[in-house]
Coordinates of C-alpha atoms in Angstrom, one line a residue:
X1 CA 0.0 0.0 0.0
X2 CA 1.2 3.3 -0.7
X3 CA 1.5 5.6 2.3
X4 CA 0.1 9.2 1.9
X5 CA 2.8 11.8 3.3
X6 CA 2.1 15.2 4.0
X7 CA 3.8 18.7 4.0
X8 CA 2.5 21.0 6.4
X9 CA 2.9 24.5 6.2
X10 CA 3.8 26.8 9.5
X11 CA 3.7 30.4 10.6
X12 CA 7.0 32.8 9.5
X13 CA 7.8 31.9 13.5
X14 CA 8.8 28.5 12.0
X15 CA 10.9 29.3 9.0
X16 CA 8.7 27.5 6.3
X17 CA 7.6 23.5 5.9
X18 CA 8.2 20.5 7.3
X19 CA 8.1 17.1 5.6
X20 CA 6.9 13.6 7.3
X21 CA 8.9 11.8 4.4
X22 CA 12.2 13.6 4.9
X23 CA 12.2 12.6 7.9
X24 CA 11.8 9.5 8.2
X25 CA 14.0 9.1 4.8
X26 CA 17.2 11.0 6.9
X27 CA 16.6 9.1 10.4
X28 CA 16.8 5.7 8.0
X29 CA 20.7 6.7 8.5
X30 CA 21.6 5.3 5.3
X31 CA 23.8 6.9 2.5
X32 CA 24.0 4.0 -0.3
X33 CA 20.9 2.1 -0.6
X34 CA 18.8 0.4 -3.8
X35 CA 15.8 2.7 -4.2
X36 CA 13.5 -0.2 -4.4
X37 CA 14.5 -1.3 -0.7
X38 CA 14.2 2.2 0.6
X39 CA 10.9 3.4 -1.4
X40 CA 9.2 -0.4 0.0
X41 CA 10.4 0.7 3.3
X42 CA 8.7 3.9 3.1
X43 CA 5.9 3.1 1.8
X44 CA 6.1 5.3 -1.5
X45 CA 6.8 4.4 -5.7
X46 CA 10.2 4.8 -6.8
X47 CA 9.1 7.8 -8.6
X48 CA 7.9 9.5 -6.0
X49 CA 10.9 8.8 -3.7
X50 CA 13.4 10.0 -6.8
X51 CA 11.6 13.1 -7.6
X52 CA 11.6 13.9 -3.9
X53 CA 15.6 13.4 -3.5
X54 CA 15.8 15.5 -6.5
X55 CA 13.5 18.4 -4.9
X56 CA 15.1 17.9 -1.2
X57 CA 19.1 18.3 -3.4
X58 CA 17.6 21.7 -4.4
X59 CA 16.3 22.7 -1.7
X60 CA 20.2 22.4 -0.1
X61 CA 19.3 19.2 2.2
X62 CA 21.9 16.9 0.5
X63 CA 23.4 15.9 -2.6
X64 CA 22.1 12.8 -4.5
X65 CA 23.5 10.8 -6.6
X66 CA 21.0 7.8 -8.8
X67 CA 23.0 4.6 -9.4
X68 CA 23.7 3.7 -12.7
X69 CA 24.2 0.3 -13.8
X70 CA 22.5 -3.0 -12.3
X71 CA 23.0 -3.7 -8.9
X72 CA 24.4 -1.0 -8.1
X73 CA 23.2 1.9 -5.5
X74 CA 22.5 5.3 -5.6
X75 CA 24.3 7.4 -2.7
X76 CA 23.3 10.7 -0.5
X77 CA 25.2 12.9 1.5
X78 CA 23.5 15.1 3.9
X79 CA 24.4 19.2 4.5
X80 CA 21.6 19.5 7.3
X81 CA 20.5 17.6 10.5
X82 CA 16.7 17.5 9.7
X83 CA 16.1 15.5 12.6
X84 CA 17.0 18.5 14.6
X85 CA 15.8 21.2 12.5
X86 CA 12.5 19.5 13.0
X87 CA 12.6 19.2 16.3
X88 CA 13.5 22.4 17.1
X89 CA 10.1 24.0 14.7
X90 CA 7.8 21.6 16.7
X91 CA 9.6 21.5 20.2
X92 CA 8.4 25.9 19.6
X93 CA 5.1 24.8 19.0
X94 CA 4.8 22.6 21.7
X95 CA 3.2 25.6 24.0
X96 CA -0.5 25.3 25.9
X97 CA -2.1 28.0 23.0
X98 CA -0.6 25.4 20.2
X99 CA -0.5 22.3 21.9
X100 CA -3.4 21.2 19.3
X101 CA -1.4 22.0 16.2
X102 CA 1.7 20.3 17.2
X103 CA 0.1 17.1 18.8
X104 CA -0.1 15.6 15.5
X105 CA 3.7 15.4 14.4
X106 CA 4.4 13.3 17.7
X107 CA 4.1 10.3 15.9
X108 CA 6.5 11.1 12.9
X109 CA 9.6 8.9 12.8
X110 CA 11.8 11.0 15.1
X111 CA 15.0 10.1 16.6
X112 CA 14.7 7.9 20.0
X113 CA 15.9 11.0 21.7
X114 CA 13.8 13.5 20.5
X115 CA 10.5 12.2 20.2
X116 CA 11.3 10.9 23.9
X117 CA 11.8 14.8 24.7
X118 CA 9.0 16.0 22.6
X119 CA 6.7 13.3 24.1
X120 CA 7.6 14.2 27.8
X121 CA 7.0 18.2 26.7
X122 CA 3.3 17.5 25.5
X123 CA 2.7 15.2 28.5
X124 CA 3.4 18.0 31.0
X125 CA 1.2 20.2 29.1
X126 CA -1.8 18.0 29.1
X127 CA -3.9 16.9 31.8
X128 CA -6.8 19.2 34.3
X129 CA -5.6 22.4 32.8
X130 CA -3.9 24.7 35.6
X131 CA -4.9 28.1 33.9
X132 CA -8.6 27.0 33.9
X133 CA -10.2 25.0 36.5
X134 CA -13.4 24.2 34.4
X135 CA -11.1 22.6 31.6
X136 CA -10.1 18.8 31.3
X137 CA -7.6 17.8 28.7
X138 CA -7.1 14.5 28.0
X139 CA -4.8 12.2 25.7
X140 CA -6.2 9.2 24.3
X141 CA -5.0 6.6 22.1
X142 CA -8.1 6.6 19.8
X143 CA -10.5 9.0 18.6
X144 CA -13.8 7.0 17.9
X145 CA -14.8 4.7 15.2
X146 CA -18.2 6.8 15.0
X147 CA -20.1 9.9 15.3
X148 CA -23.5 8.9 15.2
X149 CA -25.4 7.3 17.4
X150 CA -26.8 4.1 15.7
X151 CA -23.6 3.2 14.6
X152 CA -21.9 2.4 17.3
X153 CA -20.2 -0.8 18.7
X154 CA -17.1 -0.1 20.4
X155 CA -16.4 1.3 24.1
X156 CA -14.3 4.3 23.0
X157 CA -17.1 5.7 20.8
X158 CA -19.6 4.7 23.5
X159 CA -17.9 6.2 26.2
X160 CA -17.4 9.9 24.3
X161 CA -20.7 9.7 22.2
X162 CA -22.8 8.9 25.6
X163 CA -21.6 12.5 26.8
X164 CA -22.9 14.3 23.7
X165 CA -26.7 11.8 22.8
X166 CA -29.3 11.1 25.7
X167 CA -31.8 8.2 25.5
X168 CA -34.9 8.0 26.9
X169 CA -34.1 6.2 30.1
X170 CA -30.8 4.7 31.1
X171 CA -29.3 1.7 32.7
X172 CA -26.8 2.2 35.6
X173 CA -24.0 -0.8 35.5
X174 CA -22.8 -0.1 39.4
X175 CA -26.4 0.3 40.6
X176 CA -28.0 -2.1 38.5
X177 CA -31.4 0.4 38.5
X178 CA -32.8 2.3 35.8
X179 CA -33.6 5.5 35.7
X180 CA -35.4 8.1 33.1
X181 CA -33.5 11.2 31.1
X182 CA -35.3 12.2 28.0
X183 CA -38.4 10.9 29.4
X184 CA -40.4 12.4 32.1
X185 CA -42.3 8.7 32.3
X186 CA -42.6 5.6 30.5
X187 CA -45.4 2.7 31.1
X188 CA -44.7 -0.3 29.6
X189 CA -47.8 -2.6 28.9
X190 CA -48.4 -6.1 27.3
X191 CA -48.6 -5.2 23.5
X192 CA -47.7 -1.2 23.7
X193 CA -45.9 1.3 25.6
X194 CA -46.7 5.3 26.6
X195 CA -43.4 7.3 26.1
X196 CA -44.1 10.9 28.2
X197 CA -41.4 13.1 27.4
X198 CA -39.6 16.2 30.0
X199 CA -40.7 19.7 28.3
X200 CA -37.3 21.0 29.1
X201 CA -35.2 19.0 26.6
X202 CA -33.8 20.7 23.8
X203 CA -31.5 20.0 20.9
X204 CA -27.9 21.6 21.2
X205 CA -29.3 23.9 18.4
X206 CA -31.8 25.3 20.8
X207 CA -34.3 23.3 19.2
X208 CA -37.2 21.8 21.5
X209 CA -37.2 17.7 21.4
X210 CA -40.7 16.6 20.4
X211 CA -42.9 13.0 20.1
X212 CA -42.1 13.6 16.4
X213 CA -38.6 13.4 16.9
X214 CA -38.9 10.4 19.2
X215 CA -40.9 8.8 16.4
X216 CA -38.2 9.9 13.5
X217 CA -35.4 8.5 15.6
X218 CA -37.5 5.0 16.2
X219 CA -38.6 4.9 12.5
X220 CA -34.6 5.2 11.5
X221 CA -33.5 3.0 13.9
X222 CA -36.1 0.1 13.0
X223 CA -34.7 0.9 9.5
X224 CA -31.1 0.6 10.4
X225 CA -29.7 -2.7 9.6
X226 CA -27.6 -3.2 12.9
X227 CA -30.5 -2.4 14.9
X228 CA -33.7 -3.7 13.5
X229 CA -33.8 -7.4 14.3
X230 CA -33.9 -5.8 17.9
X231 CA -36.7 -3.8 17.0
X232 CA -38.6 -5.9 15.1
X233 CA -41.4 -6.3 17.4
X234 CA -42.4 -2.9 16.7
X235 CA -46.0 -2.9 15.1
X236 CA -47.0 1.1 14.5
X237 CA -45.7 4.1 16.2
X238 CA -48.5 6.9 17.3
X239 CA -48.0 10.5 17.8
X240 CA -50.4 11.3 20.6
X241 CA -49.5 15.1 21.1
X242 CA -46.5 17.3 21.2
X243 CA -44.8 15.1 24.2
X244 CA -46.5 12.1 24.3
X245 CA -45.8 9.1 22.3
X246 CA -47.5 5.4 21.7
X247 CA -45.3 2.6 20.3
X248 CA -47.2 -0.7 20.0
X249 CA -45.2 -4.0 19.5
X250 CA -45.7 -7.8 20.0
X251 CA -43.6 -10.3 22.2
X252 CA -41.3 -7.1 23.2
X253 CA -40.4 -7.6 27.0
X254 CA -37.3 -6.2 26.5
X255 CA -38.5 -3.1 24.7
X256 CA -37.2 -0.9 28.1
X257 CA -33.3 -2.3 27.4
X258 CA -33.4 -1.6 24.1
X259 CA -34.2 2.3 25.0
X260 CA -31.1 2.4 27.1
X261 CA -28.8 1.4 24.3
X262 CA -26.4 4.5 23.3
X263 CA -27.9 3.4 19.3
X264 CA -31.2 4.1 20.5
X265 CA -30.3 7.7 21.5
X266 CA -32.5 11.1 20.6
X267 CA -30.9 13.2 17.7
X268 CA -31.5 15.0 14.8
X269 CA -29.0 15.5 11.8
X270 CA -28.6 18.9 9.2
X271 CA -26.2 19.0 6.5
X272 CA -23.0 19.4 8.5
X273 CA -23.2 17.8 11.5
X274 CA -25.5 15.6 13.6
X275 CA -27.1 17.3 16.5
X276 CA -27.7 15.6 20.3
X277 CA -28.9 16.4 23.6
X278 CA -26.5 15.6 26.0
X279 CA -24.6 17.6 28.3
X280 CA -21.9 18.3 26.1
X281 CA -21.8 19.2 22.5
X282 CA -18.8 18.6 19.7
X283 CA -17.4 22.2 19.6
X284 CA -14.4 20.9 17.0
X285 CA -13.7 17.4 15.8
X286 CA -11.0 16.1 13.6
X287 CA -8.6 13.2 13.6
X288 CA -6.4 14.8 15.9
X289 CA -8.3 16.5 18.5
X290 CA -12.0 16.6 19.6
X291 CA -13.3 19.7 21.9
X292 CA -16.5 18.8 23.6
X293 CA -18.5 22.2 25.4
X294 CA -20.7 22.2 28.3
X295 CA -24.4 22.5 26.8
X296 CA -25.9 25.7 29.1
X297 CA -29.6 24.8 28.0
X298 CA -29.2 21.0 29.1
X299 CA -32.1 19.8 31.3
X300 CA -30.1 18.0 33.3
X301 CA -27.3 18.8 36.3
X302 CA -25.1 21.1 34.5
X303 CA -21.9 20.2 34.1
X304 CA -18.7 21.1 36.6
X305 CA -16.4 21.1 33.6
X306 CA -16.6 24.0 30.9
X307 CA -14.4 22.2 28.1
X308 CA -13.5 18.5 27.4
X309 CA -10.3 18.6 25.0
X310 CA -9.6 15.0 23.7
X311 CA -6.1 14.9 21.8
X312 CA -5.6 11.6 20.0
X313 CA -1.7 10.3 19.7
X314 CA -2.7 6.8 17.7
X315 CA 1.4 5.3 18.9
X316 CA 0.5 6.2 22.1
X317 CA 1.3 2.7 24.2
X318 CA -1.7 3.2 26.4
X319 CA -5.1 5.4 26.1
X320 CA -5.5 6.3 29.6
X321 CA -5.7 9.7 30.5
X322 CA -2.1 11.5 31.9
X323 CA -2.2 14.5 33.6
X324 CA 0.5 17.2 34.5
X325 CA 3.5 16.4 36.4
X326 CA 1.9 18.6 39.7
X327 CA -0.7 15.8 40.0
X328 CA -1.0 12.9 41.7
X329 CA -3.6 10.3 40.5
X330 CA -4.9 7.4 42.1
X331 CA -4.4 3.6 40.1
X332 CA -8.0 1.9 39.8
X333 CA -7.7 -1.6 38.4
X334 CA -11.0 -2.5 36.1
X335 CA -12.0 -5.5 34.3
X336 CA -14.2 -4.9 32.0
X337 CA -15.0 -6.7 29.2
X338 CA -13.8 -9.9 27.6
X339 CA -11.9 -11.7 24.1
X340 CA -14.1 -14.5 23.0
X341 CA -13.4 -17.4 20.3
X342 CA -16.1 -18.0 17.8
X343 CA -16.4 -21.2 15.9
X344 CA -17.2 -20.2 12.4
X345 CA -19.5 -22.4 10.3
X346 CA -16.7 -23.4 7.9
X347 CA -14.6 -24.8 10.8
X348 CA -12.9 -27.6 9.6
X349 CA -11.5 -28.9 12.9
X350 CA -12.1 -32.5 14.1
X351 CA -13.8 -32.4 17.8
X352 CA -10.8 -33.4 19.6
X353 CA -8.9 -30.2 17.6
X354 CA -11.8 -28.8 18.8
X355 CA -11.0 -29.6 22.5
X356 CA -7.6 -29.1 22.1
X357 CA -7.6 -25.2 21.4
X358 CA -10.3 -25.0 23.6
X359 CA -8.2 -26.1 26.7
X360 CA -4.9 -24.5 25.5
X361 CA -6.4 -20.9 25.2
X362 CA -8.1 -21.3 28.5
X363 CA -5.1 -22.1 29.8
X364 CA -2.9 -19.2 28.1
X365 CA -3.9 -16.9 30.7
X366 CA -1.5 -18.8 33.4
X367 CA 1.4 -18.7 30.6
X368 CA 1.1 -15.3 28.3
X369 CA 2.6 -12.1 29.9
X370 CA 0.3 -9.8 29.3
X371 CA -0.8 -6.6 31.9
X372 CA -4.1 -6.1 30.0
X373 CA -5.4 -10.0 30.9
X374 CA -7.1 -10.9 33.9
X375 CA -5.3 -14.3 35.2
X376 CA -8.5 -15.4 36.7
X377 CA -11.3 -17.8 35.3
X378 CA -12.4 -16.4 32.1
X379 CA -16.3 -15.5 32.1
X380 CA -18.6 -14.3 29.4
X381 CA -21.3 -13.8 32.0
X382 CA -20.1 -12.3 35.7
X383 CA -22.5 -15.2 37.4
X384 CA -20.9 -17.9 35.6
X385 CA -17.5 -18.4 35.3
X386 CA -16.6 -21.9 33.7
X387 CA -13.9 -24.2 33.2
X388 CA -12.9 -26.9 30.6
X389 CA -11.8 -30.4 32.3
X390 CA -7.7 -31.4 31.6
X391 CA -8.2 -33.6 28.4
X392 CA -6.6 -37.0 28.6
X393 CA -4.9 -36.3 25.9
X394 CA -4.0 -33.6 23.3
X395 CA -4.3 -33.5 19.9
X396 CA -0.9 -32.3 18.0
X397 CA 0.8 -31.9 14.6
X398 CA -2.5 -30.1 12.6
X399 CA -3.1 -26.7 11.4
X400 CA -5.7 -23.9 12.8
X401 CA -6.6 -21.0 10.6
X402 CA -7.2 -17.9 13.0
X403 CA -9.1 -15.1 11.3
X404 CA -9.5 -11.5 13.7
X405 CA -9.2 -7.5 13.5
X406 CA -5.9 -6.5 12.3
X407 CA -5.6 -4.1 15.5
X408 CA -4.9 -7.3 17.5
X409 CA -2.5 -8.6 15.4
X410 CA 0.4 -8.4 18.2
X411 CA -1.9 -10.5 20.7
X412 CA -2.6 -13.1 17.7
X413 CA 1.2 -13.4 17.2
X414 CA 1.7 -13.8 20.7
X415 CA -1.4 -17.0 20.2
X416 CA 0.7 -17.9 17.4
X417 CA 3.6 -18.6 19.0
X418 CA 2.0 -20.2 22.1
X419 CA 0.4 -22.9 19.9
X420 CA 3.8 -23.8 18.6
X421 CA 5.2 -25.2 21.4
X422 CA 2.3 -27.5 21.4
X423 CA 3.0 -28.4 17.6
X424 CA 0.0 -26.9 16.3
X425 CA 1.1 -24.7 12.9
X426 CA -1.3 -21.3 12.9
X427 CA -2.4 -19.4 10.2
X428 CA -3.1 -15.9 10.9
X429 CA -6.4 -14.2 8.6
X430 CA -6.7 -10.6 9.8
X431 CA -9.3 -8.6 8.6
X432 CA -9.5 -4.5 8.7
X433 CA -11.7 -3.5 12.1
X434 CA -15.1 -2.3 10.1
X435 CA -15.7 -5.5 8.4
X436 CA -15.1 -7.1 12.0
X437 CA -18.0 -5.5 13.5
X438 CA -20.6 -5.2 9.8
X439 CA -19.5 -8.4 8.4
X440 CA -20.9 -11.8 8.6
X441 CA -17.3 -13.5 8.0
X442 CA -17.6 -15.6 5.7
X443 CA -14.0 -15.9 4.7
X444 CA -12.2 -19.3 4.7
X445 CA -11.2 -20.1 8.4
X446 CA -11.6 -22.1 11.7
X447 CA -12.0 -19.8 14.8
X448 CA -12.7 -15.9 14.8
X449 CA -11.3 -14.1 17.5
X450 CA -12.7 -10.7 19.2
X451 CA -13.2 -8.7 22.2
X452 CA -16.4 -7.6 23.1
X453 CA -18.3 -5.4 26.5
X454 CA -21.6 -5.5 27.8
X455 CA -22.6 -1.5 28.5
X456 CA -26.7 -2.4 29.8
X457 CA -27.9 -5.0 31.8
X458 CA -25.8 -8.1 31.5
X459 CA -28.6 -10.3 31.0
X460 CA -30.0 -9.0 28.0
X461 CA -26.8 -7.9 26.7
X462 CA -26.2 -11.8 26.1
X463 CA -29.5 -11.9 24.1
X464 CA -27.8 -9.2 22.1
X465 CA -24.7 -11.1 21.5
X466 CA -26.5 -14.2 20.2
X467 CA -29.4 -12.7 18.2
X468 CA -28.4 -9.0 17.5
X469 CA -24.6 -9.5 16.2
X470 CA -24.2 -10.3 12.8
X471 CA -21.5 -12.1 13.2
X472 CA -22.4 -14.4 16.0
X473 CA -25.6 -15.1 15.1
X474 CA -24.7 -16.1 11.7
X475 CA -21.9 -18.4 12.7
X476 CA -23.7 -19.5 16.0
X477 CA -27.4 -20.6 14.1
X478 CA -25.6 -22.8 11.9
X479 CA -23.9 -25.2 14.4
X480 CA -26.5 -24.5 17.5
X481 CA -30.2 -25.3 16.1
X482 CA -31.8 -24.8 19.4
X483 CA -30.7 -20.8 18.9
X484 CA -34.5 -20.4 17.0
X485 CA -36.0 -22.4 19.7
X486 CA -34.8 -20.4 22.5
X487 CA -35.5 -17.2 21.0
X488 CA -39.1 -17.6 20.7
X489 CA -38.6 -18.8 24.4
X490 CA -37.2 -15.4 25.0
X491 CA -39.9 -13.2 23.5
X492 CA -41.9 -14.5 25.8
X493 CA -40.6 -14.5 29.0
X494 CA -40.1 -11.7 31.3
X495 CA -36.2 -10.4 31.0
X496 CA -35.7 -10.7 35.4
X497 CA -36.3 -14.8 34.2
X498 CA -33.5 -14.7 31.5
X499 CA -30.2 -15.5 33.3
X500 CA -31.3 -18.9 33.4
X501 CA -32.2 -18.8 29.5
X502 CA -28.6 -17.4 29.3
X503 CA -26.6 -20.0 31.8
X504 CA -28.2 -22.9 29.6
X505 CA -27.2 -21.2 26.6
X506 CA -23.8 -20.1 27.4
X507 CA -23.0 -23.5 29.0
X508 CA -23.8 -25.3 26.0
X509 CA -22.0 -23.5 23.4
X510 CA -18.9 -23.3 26.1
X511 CA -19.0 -27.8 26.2
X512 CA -19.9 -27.4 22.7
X513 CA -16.1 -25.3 21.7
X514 CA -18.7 -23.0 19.6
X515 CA -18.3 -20.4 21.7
X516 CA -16.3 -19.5 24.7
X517 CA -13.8 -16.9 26.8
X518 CA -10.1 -16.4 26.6
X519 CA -9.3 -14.1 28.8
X520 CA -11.4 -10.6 30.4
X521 CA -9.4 -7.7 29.9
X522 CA -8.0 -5.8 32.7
X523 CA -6.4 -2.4 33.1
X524 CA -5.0 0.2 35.3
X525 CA -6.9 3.5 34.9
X526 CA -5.1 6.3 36.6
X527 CA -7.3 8.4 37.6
X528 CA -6.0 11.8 39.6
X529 CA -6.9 12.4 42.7
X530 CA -8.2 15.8 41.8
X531 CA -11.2 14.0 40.0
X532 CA -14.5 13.2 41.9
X533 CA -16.9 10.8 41.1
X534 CA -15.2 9.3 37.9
X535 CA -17.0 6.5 36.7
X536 CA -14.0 4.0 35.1
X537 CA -13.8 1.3 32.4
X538 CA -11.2 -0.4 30.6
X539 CA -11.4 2.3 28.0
X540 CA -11.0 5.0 30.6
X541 CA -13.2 7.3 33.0
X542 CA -15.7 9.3 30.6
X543 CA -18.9 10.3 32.7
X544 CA -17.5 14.4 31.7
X545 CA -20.6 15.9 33.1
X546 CA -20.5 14.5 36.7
X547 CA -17.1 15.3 37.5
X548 CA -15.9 17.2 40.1
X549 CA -12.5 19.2 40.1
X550 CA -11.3 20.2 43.5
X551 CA -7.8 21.4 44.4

């Protein structure tokens, strides 16, 4: 693939541009080399690395000299240190006005030394900004996946995204109660539901939030091809007046978890941008940087915090939040969440192959290092941690065809290598991270591999996992018949009588090897000790709007 390099431009203050591809050509620290080799290594043609050492030996950089003849290698000598020139433009931009600006170039191919220096620079100017108490800056590996609402499936959108969209009543994880936020009042009945919205809840436009939005919103999200197996059950929805709305629906006892889901949010969308409720709202947004802004009009608590500044370093070895060298922070351990194998329906693996990964993954928590996995008894669901039996014996010398997003592809090296030593030859099939969560993976392989987190209620969260994911439910109907029979179980039993739905389910696939838990993931959040009431996750602390600074 050919890499896209970029010249950016900078004030007078700066003395001119600065190129990402000289740069990384100079600190190569080579001066006779076969184009070829060099251009593969940077990721560009041949034409555009020649044309580029002829514009760079005009500019005064070096001289170049193409080799002539085959095998032979063209040569450069060098007239200025660009490694320091470079770092001497951005080390003067690294200030708290520009810090924005020059965030980006922190992950150009600098010298160990000085991107070490201008690392530790932009780490002491992020964090709870000392100039303004109502500020929070924050550095994150990531910047989401998605903007809108319905689309999202991952915990770093989630936990941003649920700051700037409101549902109409939400689920609270540590308290395990639900409570109302768009809606004044919901009754839930047999075959229909009466949705009565607050009068105080307006768009971030200034715009008031109606039935008829709460209708538009449904009507998309019934629509939307992620989301309407969930909301299938949905007959007819009714206007009743300006706040008040009717949705009727058949065999829907689960119609108040599905309103807590981040997808199932209130919003409305103009040309430009699409438009929440939440406390916050996106103020700027790019692939660098996202500033979120207290909402004043929010119907809510208002917000502590005037400004959320999330700067996004993608080399960054952890996405926790770091704060200024004047603060201390407390370490909060979370597990949260979990990596899963998948059978897929094109496994080719005998039964006691099967068995065999089965038991050696389970067992790879007591013999991979790794500071992100929890060493204890790997669980889907909290309530029921379970363990495969020591196999009298194990199955060697055959091949397993591993297929799993290409963001995990150090962890799958890492499985790679562990299978090995138990002669079992691994072939690795990644796949790029939007096909991983829209796809129905249908590629030639045995196991898939993922990591997933329940954000609602845990109970129907599995139901989610087996009949709302794509992915799983494909995979999982076509080696577990009874998944039709238990559904129509479901629809008809009350969701405080479905974690023993659940246990039989989840047993049976675990005994089965069609689906089961490697390892829950674990991480150390540091959190300062400045910060009150930070709700935490493996992805973070993000609850923005109930956070207290005090110093």
């Amino acid at each position: 693939m050919i890499k896209k390099w970029t010249i950016f431009y900078f004030s007078p203050l700066l003395g001119g541009a600065m190129e990402q591809l000289l740069l990384s050509f100079y600190n190569l620290k080579i001066t006779a080399f076969h184009q070829s080799s060099v251009s593969e290594l940077l990721k560009v043609s041949q034409k555009h690395l020649s044309r580029s050492l002829r514009r760079w030996q005009d500019s005064g950089y070096l001289t170049f000299k193409s080799a002539r003849g085959r095998g032979n290698k063209s040569t450069v000598q060098w007239f200025v240190d660009i490694d320091t020139l470079y770092f001497n433009k951005v080390n003067a931009l690294l200030t708290r006005h520009q810090l924005s600006d020059a965030i980006q170039y922190l992950t150009w191919d600098w010298s160990i030394h000085h991107k070490q220096m201008l690392i530790t620079k932009a780490n002491q100017l992020l964090g709870v900004s000392t100039a303004d108490a109502d500020k929070l800056v924050v550095k994150k590996r990531y910047a989401p996946l998605y903007s809108h609402p319905l689309e999202v499936v991952d915990i770093n959108s989630s936990n941003i995204l649920s700051n700037i969209y409101d549902t109409l009543i939400a689920y609270d994880k540590h308290s395990h109660q639900y409570h109302f936020k768009i809606a004044q009042h919901i009754d839930f009945y047999g075959d229909y539901a009466v949705i009565y919205l607050r009068k105080n809840v307006y768009f971030h436009d200034g715009t008031q939030v109606t039935a008829e939005d709460i209708k538009r919103c449904l009507s998309h999200a019934i629509a939307y091809q992620e989301t309407k197996v969930l909301l299938n059950p949905i007959v007819s929805i009714e206007v009743i007046n300006k706040l008040t709305v009717k949705v009727y629906y058949h065999d829907f006892p689960y119609f108040k978890d599905v309103l807590c889901k981040l997808n199932l949010a209130i919003y409305k969308q103009d040309k430009q941008q699409i438009i929440g409720t939440g406390p916050f709202y996106i103020a700027m947004n790019n692939e660098f940087q996202t500033t979120l802004k207290s909402f004043d009009q929010y119907y809510g608590y208002q917000s502590y915090l005037d400004e959320v500044e999330l700067i996004y370093i993608p080399k960054l070895k952890e996405s926790n939040f770091t704060l200024s060298d004047s603060d201390t922070f407390q370490h909060i351990e979370v597990t949260d969440g979990f990596y899963y194998v998948l059978s897929l329906a094109q496994n080719k693996l005998s039964d006691i192959q099967k068995a065999t990964v089965h038991y050696l993954f389970q067992q790879s928590v007591h013999h991979l290092k790794d500071i992100h996995t929890s060493k204890g008894t790997p669980y889907i669901l909290k309530d029921q941690p379970l363990s495969l039996k020591s196999l009298n014996k194990l199955e060697d010398h055959f091949s397993i065809t591993m297929v799993y997003p290409s963001y995990i592809e150090k962890k799958m090296l890492q499985y790679k290598r562990y299978l090995k030593r138990y002669n079992i030859e691994t072939v690795l099939k990644p796949i790029d991270i939007m096909t991983s969560f829209k796809s129905e993976i249908t590629i030639e392989g045995d196991i898939y591999i993922h990591g997933m987190f329940f954000s609602e209620a845990e109970s129907f969260e599995y139901f989610t996992v087996l009949y709302q994911n794509k992915t799983m439910h494909y995979h999982l109907s076509k080696q577990f018949p009874l998944l039709s029979d238990y559904y129509a179980t479901y629809i008809t039993t009350d969701t405080r009588e479905w974690n023993e739905l659940n246990h039989a389910i989840n047993q049976s696939l675990f005994e089965s090897h069609i689906l089961y838990p490697i390892f829950n993931i674990a991480q150390e959040v540091k959190v300062p000790n400045s910060i009150h009431n930070a709700k935490v996750t493996t992805a973070g602390f993000y609850n923005f709007s109930e956070l207290v600074i005090k110093r």
